[in-house]
């Protein structure tokens, strides 16, 4: 196995299903950086990206936002969505004073505070 994608694609149809951000910390703890974890589902902002990286994901999958950009303005719309998400991520990182996203950032972030 080369990696794990944490997703609840279609899970919104099942009452009481666990969210991806709720599942991520225990998956990351189990995997212990042996393989990369990507998180899909619910990524809408740079703050969302910051949270899931802090909870153990190595990357995020962006579903709906890029499709919305594509529908509105084609390729340029996709570029703008990605640029806006990156800018929001950088602003979010700047709030607690992060210049980079070091592994030690996980210690700064508390899962129970992030997902409430």
mmCIF file of C-alpha atoms in Angstrom:
data_model
loop_
_atom_site.group_PDB
_atom_site.id
_atom_site.type_symbol
_atom_site.label_atom_id
_atom_site.label_comp_id
_atom_site.label_asym_id
_atom_site.label_seq_id
_atom_site.Cartn_x
_atom_site.Cartn_y
_atom_site.Cartn_z
ATOM 1 C CA UNK A 1 0.000 0.000 0.000
ATOM 2 C CA UNK A 2 1.396 3.392 -1.016
ATOM 3 C CA UNK A 3 -0.986 5.605 0.949
ATOM 4 C CA UNK A 4 -4.434 6.131 2.416
ATOM 5 C CA UNK A 5 -7.152 8.521 1.313
ATOM 6 C CA UNK A 6 -9.529 9.298 4.165
ATOM 7 C CA UNK A 7 -12.898 10.049 2.612
ATOM 8 C CA UNK A 8 -16.553 9.690 3.419
ATOM 9 C CA UNK A 9 -17.622 10.049 -0.175
ATOM 10 C CA UNK A 10 -21.288 9.265 -0.105
ATOM 11 C CA UNK A 11 -21.245 9.169 3.697
ATOM 12 C CA UNK A 12 -23.544 12.154 3.918
ATOM 13 C CA UNK A 13 -26.372 9.794 2.982
ATOM 14 C CA UNK A 14 -25.795 7.688 6.083
ATOM 15 C CA UNK A 15 -27.138 9.175 9.313
ATOM 16 C CA UNK A 16 -24.539 9.226 12.038
ATOM 17 C CA UNK A 17 -21.523 8.541 9.832
ATOM 18 C CA UNK A 18 -18.209 9.799 11.148
ATOM 19 C CA UNK A 19 -16.638 12.827 9.480
ATOM 20 C CA UNK A 20 -13.212 12.576 7.904
ATOM 21 C CA UNK A 21 -11.717 15.121 10.299
ATOM 22 C CA UNK A 22 -13.043 13.091 13.251
ATOM 23 C CA UNK A 23 -11.500 9.903 11.819
ATOM 24 C CA UNK A 24 -8.138 11.430 10.887
ATOM 25 C CA UNK A 25 -6.366 11.585 14.295
ATOM 26 C CA UNK A 26 -6.841 7.886 15.065
ATOM 27 C CA UNK A 27 -5.831 6.895 11.531
ATOM 28 C CA UNK A 28 -2.694 9.046 11.766
ATOM 29 C CA UNK A 29 -1.861 7.522 15.143
ATOM 30 C CA UNK A 30 -2.255 4.007 13.750
ATOM 31 C CA UNK A 31 -0.247 4.681 10.584
ATOM 32 C CA UNK A 32 2.567 6.516 12.442
ATOM 33 C CA UNK A 33 3.954 8.198 9.291
ATOM 34 C CA UNK A 34 4.676 4.850 7.629
ATOM 35 C CA UNK A 35 2.592 5.810 4.603
ATOM 36 C CA UNK A 36 1.134 9.156 3.533
ATOM 37 C CA UNK A 37 -2.431 10.066 4.439
ATOM 38 C CA UNK A 38 -4.515 12.288 2.169
ATOM 39 C CA UNK A 39 -7.821 13.707 3.334
ATOM 40 C CA UNK A 40 -10.790 14.182 1.053
ATOM 41 C CA UNK A 41 -14.191 15.608 1.906
ATOM 42 C CA UNK A 42 -15.068 19.006 3.251
ATOM 43 C CA UNK A 43 -11.940 20.982 2.313
ATOM 44 C CA UNK A 44 -13.242 24.460 1.546
ATOM 45 C CA UNK A 45 -10.590 26.844 2.892
ATOM 46 C CA UNK A 46 -6.975 27.304 3.847
ATOM 47 C CA UNK A 47 -8.019 26.925 7.472
ATOM 48 C CA UNK A 48 -9.392 23.462 6.652
ATOM 49 C CA UNK A 49 -6.064 22.554 5.047
ATOM 50 C CA UNK A 50 -4.162 23.828 8.095
ATOM 51 C CA UNK A 51 -6.306 21.747 10.446
ATOM 52 C CA UNK A 52 -5.973 18.455 8.594
ATOM 53 C CA UNK A 53 -2.223 18.838 8.088
ATOM 54 C CA UNK A 54 -1.951 19.471 11.813
ATOM 55 C CA UNK A 55 -3.955 16.337 12.518
ATOM 56 C CA UNK A 56 -1.688 14.088 10.465
ATOM 57 C CA UNK A 57 -2.582 14.305 6.771
ATOM 58 C CA UNK A 58 0.257 14.860 4.310
ATOM 59 C CA UNK A 59 -2.011 16.433 1.679
ATOM 60 C CA UNK A 60 -5.628 17.225 0.916
ATOM 61 C CA UNK A 61 -7.880 16.460 -2.026
ATOM 62 C CA UNK A 62 -9.943 19.373 -3.266
ATOM 63 C CA UNK A 63 -13.227 18.289 -4.781
ATOM 64 C CA UNK A 64 -16.053 20.753 -5.032
ATOM 65 C CA UNK A 65 -14.160 24.059 -4.900
ATOM 66 C CA UNK A 66 -12.219 23.429 -8.093
ATOM 67 C CA UNK A 67 -15.354 22.177 -9.840
ATOM 68 C CA UNK A 68 -17.149 25.391 -8.864
ATOM 69 C CA UNK A 69 -14.272 27.426 -10.292
ATOM 70 C CA UNK A 70 -14.336 25.371 -13.467
ATOM 71 C CA UNK A 71 -18.082 25.891 -13.873
ATOM 72 C CA UNK A 72 -17.825 29.656 -13.374
ATOM 73 C CA UNK A 73 -14.685 30.523 -15.331
ATOM 74 C CA UNK A 74 -13.120 27.425 -16.851
ATOM 75 C CA UNK A 75 -9.397 26.851 -16.376
ATOM 76 C CA UNK A 76 -8.886 30.381 -15.046
ATOM 77 C CA UNK A 77 -11.588 29.739 -12.429
ATOM 78 C CA UNK A 78 -9.752 26.647 -11.220
ATOM 79 C CA UNK A 79 -6.504 28.630 -10.993
ATOM 80 C CA UNK A 80 -8.232 31.336 -8.960
ATOM 81 C CA UNK A 81 -9.809 28.842 -6.562
ATOM 82 C CA UNK A 82 -6.431 27.194 -5.937
ATOM 83 C CA UNK A 83 -4.653 30.550 -5.564
ATOM 84 C CA UNK A 84 -7.317 31.731 -3.097
ATOM 85 C CA UNK A 85 -7.062 28.534 -1.058
ATOM 86 C CA UNK A 86 -3.271 28.827 -0.965
ATOM 87 C CA UNK A 87 -3.473 32.488 0.097
ATOM 88 C CA UNK A 88 -5.982 31.600 2.825
ATOM 89 C CA UNK A 89 -3.709 28.764 3.984
ATOM 90 C CA UNK A 90 -0.757 31.152 4.208
ATOM 91 C CA UNK A 91 -2.836 33.674 6.172
ATOM 92 C CA UNK A 92 -4.003 30.929 8.518
ATOM 93 C CA UNK A 93 -0.413 29.782 9.057
ATOM 94 C CA UNK A 94 0.600 33.345 9.842
ATOM 95 C CA UNK A 95 -1.960 33.731 12.621
ATOM 96 C CA UNK A 96 -0.097 31.438 15.080
ATOM 97 C CA UNK A 97 3.250 32.572 13.665
ATOM 98 C CA UNK A 98 4.076 29.579 11.443
ATOM 99 C CA UNK A 99 6.406 30.331 8.545
ATOM 100 C CA UNK A 100 6.493 26.705 7.446
ATOM 101 C CA UNK A 101 4.456 23.688 8.432
ATOM 102 C CA UNK A 102 6.946 21.729 10.546
ATOM 103 C CA UNK A 103 6.207 18.343 12.034
ATOM 104 C CA UNK A 104 6.271 19.990 15.450
ATOM 105 C CA UNK A 105 3.145 21.958 14.501
ATOM 106 C CA UNK A 106 1.113 18.884 15.398
ATOM 107 C CA UNK A 107 2.108 19.479 19.020
ATOM 108 C CA UNK A 108 0.801 23.053 18.807
ATOM 109 C CA UNK A 109 -2.582 21.964 17.517
ATOM 110 C CA UNK A 110 -5.017 20.114 19.722
ATOM 111 C CA UNK A 111 -7.352 17.798 17.862
ATOM 112 C CA UNK A 112 -10.246 18.243 20.264
ATOM 113 C CA UNK A 113 -10.138 22.036 19.755
ATOM 114 C CA UNK A 114 -9.751 21.860 15.988
ATOM 115 C CA UNK A 115 -12.738 19.691 15.239
ATOM 116 C CA UNK A 116 -15.284 21.395 17.471
#
